[in-house]
Tab-separated table of C-alpha atoms in Angstrom:
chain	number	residue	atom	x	y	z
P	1	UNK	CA	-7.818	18.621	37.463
P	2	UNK	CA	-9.804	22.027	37.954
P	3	UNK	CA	-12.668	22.831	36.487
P	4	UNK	CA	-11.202	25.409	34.699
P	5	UNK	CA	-8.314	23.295	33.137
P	6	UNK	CA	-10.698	20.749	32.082
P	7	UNK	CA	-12.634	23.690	29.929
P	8	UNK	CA	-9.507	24.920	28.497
P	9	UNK	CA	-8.384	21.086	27.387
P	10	UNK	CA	-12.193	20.654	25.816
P	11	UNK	CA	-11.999	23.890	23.848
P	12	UNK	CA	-8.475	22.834	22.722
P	13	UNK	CA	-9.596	19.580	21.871
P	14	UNK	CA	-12.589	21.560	20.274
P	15	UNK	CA	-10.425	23.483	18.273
P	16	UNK	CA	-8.359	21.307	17.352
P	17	UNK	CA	-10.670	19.352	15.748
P	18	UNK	CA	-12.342	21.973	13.969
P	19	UNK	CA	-9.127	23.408	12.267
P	20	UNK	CA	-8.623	19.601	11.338
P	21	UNK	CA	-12.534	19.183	9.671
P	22	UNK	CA	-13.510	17.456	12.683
P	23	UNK	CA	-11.174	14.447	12.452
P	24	UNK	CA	-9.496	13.211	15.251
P	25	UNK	CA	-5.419	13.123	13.999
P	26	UNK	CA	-2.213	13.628	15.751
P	27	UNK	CA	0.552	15.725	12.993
P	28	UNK	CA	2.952	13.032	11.912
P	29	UNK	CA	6.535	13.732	10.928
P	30	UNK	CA	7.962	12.552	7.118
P	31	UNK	CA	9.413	9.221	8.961
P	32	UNK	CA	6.328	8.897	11.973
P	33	UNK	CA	8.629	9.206	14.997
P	34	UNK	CA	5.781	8.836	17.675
P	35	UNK	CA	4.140	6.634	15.288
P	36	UNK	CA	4.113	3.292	16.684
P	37	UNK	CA	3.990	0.071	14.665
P	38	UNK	CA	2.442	-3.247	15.594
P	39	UNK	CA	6.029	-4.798	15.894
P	40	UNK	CA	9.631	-3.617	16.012
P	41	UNK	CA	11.209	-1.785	13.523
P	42	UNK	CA	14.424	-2.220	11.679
P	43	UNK	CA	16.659	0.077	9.698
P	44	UNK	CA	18.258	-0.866	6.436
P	45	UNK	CA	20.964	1.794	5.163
P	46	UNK	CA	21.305	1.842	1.644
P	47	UNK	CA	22.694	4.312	-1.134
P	48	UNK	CA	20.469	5.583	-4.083
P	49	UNK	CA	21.265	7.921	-6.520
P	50	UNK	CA	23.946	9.503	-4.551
P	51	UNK	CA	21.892	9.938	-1.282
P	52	UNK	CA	22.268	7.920	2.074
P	53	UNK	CA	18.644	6.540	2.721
P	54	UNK	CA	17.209	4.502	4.921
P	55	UNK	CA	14.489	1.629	4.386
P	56	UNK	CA	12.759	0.826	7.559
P	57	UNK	CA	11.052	-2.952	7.763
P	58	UNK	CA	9.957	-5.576	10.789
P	59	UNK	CA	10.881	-8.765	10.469
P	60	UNK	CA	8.969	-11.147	12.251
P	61	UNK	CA	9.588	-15.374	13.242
P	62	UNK	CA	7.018	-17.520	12.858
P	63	UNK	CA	5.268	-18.425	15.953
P	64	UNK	CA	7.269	-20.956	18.656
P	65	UNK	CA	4.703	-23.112	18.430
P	66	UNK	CA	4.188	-23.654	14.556
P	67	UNK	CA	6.173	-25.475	12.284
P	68	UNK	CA	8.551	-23.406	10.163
P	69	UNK	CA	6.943	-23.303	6.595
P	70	UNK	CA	9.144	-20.109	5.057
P	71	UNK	CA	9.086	-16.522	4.254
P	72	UNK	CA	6.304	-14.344	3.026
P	73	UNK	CA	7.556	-10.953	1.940
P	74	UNK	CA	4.778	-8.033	2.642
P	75	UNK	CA	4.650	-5.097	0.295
P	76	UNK	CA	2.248	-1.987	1.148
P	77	UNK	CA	0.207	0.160	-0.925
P	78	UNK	CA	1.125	3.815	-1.996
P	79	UNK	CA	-1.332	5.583	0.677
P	80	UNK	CA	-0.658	2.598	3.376
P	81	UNK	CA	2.519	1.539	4.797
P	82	UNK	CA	3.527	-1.861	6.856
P	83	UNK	CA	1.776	-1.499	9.658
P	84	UNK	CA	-1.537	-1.760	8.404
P	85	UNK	CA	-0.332	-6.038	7.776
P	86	UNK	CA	-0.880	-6.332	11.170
P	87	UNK	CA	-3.415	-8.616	11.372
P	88	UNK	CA	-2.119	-10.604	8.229
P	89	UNK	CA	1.293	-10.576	10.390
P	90	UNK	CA	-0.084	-12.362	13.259
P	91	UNK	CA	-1.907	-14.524	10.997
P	92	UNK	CA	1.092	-15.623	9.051
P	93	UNK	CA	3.391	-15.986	11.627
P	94	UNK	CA	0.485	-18.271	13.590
P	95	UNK	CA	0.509	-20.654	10.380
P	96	UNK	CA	4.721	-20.782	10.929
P	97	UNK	CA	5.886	-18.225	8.078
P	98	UNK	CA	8.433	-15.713	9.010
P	99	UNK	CA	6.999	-12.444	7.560
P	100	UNK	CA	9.662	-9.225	6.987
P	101	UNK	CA	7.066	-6.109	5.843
P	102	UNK	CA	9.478	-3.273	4.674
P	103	UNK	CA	8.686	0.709	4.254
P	104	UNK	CA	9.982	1.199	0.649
P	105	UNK	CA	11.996	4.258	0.183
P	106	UNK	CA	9.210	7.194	0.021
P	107	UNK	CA	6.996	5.533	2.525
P	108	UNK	CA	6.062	4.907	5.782
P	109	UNK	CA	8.924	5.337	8.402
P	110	UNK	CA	11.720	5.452	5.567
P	111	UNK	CA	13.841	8.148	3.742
P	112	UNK	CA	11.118	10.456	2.086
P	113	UNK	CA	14.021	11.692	-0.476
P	114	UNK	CA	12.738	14.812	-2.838
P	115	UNK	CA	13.826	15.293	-5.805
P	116	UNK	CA	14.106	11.659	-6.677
P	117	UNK	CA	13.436	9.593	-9.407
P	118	UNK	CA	10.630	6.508	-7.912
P	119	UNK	CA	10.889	3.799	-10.104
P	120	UNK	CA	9.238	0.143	-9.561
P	121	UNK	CA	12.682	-1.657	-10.709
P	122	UNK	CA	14.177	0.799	-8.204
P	123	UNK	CA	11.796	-0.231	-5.303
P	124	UNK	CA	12.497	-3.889	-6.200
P	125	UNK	CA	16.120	-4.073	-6.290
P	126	UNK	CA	15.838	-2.123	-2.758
P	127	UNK	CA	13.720	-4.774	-1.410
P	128	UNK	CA	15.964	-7.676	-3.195
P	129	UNK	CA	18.947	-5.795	-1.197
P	130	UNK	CA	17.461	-5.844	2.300
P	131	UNK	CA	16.268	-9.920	1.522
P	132	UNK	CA	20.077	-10.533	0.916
P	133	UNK	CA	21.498	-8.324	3.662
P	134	UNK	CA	18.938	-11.143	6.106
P	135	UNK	CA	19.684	-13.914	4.200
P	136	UNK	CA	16.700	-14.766	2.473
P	137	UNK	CA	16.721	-16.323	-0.812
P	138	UNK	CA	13.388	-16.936	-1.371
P	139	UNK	CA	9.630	-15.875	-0.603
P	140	UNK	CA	6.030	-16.013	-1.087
P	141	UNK	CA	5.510	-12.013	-2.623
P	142	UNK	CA	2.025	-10.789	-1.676
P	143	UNK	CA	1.313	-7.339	-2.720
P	144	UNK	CA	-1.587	-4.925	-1.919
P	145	UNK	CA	-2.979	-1.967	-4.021
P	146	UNK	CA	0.795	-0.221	-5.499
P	147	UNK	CA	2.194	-3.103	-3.396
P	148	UNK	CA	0.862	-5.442	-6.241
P	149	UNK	CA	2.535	-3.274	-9.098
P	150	UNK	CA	5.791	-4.102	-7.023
P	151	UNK	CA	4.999	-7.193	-6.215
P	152	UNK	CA	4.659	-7.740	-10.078
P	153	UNK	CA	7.932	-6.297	-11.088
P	154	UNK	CA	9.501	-7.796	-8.230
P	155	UNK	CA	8.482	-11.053	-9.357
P	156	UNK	CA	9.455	-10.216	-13.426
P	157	UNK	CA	13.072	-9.097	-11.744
P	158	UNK	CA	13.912	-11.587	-9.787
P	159	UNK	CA	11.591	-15.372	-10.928
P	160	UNK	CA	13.684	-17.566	-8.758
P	161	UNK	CA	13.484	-15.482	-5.666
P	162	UNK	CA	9.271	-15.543	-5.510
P	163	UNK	CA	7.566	-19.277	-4.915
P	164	UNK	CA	3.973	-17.735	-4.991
P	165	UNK	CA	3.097	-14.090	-5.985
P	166	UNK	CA	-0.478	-12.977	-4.310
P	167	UNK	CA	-2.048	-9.520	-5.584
P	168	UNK	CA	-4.497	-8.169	-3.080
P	169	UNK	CA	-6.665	-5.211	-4.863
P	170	UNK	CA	-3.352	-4.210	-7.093
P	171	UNK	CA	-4.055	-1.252	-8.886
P	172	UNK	CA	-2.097	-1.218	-12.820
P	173	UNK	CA	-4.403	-3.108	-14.318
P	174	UNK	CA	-5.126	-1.080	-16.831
P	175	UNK	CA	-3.155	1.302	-18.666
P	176	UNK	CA	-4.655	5.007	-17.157
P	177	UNK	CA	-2.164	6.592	-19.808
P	178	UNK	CA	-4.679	5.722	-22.741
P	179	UNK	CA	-7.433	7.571	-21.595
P	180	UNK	CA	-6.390	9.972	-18.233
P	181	UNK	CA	-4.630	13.035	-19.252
P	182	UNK	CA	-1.288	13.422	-17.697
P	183	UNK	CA	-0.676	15.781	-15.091
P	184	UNK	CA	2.150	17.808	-15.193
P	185	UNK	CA	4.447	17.409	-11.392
P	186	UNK	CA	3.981	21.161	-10.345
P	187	UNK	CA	-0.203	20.812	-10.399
P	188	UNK	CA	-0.038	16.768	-8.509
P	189	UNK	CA	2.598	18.902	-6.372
P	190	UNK	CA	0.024	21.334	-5.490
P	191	UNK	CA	-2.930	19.542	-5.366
P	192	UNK	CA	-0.821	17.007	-2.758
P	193	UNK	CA	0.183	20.466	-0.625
P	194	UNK	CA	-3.834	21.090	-0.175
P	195	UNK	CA	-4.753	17.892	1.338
P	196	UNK	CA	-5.890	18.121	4.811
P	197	UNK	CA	-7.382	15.344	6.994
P	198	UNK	CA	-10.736	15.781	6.301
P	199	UNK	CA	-10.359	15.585	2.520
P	200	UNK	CA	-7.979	12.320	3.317
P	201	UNK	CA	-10.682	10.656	5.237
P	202	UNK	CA	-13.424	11.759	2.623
P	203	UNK	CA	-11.741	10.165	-0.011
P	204	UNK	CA	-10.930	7.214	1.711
P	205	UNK	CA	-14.632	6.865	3.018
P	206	UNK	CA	-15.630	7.134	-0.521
P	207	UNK	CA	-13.132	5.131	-2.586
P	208	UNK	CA	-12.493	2.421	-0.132
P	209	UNK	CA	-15.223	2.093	1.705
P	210	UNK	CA	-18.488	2.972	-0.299
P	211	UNK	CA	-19.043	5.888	2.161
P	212	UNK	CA	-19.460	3.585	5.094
P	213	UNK	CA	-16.631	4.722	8.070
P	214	UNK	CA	-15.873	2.400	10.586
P	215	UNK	CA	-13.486	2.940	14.054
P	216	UNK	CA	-11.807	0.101	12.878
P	217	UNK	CA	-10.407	2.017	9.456
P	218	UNK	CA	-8.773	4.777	11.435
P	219	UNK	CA	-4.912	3.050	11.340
P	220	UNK	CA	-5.302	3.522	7.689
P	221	UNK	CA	-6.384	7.355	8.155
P	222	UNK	CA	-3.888	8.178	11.187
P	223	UNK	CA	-0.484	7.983	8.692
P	224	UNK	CA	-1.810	9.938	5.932
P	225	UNK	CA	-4.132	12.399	7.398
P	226	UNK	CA	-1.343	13.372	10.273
P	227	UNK	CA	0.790	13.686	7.679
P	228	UNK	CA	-1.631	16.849	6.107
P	229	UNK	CA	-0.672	18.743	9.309
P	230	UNK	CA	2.607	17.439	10.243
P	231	UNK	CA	6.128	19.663	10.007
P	232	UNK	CA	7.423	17.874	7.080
P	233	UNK	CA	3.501	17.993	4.883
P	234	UNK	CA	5.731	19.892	2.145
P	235	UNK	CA	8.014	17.217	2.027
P	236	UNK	CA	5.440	14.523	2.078
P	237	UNK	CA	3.023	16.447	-0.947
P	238	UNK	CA	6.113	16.361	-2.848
P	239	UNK	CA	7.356	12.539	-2.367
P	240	UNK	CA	3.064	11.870	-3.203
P	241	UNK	CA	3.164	13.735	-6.295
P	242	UNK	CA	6.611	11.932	-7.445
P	243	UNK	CA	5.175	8.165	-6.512
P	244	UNK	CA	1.830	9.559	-8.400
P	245	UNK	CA	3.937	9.986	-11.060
P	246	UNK	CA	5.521	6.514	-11.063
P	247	UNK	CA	2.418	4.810	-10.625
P	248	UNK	CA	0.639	6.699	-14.054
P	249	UNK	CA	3.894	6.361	-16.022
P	250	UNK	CA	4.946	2.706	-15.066
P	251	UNK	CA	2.468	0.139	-16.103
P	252	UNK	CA	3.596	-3.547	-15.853
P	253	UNK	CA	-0.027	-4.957	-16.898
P	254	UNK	CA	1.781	-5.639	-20.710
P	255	UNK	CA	4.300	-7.747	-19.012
P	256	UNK	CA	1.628	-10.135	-17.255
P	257	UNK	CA	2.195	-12.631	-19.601
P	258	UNK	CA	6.094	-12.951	-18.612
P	259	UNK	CA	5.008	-14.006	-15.021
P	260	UNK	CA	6.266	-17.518	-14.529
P	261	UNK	CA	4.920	-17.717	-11.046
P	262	UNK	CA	2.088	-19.227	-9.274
P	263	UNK	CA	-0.254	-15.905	-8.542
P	264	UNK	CA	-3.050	-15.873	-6.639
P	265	UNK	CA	-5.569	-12.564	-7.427
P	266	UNK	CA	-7.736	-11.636	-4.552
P	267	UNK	CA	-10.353	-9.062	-5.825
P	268	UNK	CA	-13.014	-6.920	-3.888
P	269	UNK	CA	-15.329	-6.922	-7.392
P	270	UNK	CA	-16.820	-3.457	-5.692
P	271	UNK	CA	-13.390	-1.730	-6.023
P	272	UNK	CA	-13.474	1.557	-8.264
P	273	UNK	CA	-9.729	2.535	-7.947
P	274	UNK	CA	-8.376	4.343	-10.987
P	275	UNK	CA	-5.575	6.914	-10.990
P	276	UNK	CA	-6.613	10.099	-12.333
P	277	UNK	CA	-10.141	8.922	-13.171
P	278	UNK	CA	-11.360	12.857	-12.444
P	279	UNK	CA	-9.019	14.011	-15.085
P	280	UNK	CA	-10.538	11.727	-17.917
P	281	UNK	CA	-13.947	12.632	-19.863
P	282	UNK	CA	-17.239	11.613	-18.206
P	283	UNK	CA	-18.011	8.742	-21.020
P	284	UNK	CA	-14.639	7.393	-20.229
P	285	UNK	CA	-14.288	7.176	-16.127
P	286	UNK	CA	-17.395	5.435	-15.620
P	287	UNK	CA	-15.600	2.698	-17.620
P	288	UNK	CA	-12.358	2.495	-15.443
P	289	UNK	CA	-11.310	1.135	-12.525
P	290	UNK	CA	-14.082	-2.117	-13.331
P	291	UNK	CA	-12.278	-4.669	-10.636
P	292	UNK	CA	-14.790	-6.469	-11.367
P	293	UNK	CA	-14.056	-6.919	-15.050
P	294	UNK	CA	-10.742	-6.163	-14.283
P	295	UNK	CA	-9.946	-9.273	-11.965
P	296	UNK	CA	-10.775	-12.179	-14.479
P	297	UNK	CA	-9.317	-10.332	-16.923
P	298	UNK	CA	-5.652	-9.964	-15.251
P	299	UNK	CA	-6.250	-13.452	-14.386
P	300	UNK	CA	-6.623	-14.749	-18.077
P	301	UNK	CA	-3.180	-12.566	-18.247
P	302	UNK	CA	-1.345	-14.408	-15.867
P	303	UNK	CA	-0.156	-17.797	-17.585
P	304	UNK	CA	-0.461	-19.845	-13.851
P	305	UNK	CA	-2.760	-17.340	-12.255
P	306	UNK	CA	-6.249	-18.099	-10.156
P	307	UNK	CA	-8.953	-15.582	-9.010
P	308	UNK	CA	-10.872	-15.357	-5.939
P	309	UNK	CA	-13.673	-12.216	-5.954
P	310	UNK	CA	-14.883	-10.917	-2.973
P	311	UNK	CA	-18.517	-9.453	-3.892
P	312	UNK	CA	-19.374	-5.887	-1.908
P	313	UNK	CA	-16.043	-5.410	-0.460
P	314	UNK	CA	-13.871	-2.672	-2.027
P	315	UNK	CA	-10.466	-1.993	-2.064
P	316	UNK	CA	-8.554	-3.001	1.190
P	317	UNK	CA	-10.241	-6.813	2.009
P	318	UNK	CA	-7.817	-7.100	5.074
P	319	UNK	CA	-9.781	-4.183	6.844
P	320	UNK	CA	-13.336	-4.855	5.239
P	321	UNK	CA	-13.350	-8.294	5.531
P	322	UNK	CA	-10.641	-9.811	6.806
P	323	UNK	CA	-11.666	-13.434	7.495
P	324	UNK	CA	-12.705	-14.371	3.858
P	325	UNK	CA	-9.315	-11.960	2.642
P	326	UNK	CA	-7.165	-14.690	4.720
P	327	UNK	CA	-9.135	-17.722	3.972
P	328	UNK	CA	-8.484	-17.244	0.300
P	329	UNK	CA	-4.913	-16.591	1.402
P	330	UNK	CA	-3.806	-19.070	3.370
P	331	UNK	CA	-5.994	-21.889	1.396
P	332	UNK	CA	-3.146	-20.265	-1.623
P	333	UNK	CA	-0.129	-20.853	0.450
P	334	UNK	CA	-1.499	-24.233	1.619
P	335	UNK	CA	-1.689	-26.032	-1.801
């Protein structure tokens, strides 16, 4: 390579990087075509509300090695998809489980359909579809962040699918509606247009991580930050402020009560999560989003429910700390 070509590639790279706010992304398009996941992925078609979609998912066999034990079904967060399970994956499969981790409709490498009405019952009777079309009749549930307000409903909907439910960090556990002012779909529409990637990885350096960065976060920040400068970002900013939507509007926290399965809670007690916590008064926002207050009392909700906190980790335990996040669940799934 001249030395020439080499200076023009650094002052790309340069400039690159300072259009992006100095992080390091690649643009992503709405269904991350030269994204590439930890395993192979699967297409499901479906119909919904008159459109074709499709709901993309791996399914992965339980090591050769390890006796077959069952299925544990996977369910992402809203800003995550499945390929950040990764490392729970290879766990799981180690310990014999066959794992399938599906994009839900909106997310990931799936459709990314706008207008369209997100619902959680719709999400679940997607997921229930793509279990029947491989045959599986039932699973351990484990849910992460919006995963675990699926994961909830899923387990409401359908009580003799789900043997054990586990909710890693779910958010819903309190009602935001009481106390956040709503936010009309135009103004979530807009503020989701003027994300860019360094406002994606500020945010998640703040709310996740208690403004400590590590290499090892940057799968999380690839997806959603690419997406900020990718061809389809309209498309995406619009599917965000619809699933934004879903999440304020949908709690399942007063149906807690109605869950008939064994649920294990996994909580990072320094969590701080709270949707639309910087639309609600100052005396009200330091008081939301208390995970840990919020843990034991979900737990107390939860007729056959136990609670494992993990102190000074926030909300995503499989990146912080993922040995004590699988310890608690695989000790679950043992008993």
């Amino acid at each position: 390579m001249s030395g020439t070509f080499r200076l023009l590639a650094a002052s790309l790279l340069l400039a690159s990087q300072f259009a992006f706010g100095g992080v390091d992304v690649a643009p992503q398009d709405a269904t991350l075509s030269d994204y590439d996941y930890p395993y192979p992925v699967k297409t499901f078609p479906l119909r919904a509300q008159q459109q074709s979609l499709t709901m993309a998912y791996m399914d992965i066999p339980p090591a050769e090695s390890a006796k077959t034990l069952g299925t544990v079904l996977l369910l992402h967060g809203k800003n995550f998809s499945g390929a950040y399970w990764k490392d729970t994956i290879e766990a799981l499969t180690r310990q014999g489980y066959r794992v399938i981790a599906p994009d839900q409709v909106g997310f990931g490498k799936s459709s990314k359909p706008a207008p369209f009405q997100y619902s959680f019952q719709g999400l679940a009777a997607n997921t229930r579809a793509l279990l029947d079309k491989l045959d599986v009749d039932k699973v351990v549930v484990a849910g992460h962040s919006m995963g675990g307000m699926l994961a909830s409903r899923f387990a409401l909907m359908y009580p003799d699918t789900v043997e054990k439910l586990v909710l890693i960090n779910p958010i819903g556990l309190e009602d935001w509606k009481r106390s956040v002012p709503y936010q009309p779909l135009d103004e979530a529409f807009a503020g989701e247009k003027s994300q860019t990637p360094a406002k994606v990885k500020s945010y998640m350096t703040r709310a996740y991580f208690d403004g400590n960065w590590k290499e090892k976060y940057q799968p999380l920040l690839d997806l959603q930050a690419g997406w900020t400068i990718g061809p389809d970002a309209e498309r995406i900013a619009a599917v965000d402020a619809l699933t934004s939507e879903m999440v304020f509007t949908q709690p399942v926290l007063y149906e807690f009560a109605d869950i008939r399965t064994p649920t294990l809670l996994i909580i990072g007690t320094r969590d701080r999560t709270a949707i639309g916590a910087n639309r609600a008064p100052e005396s009200v926002r330091t008081k939301l989003g208390r995970y840990d207050q919020l843990g034991e009392k979900t737990a107390q909700a939860i007729p056959d429910a136990r609670l494992v906190e993990l102190d000074d980790i926030g909300h995503v335990p499989q990146f912080e700390d993922f040995d004590r996040y699988m310890a608690a669940f695989s000790a679950f799934l043992q008993q």
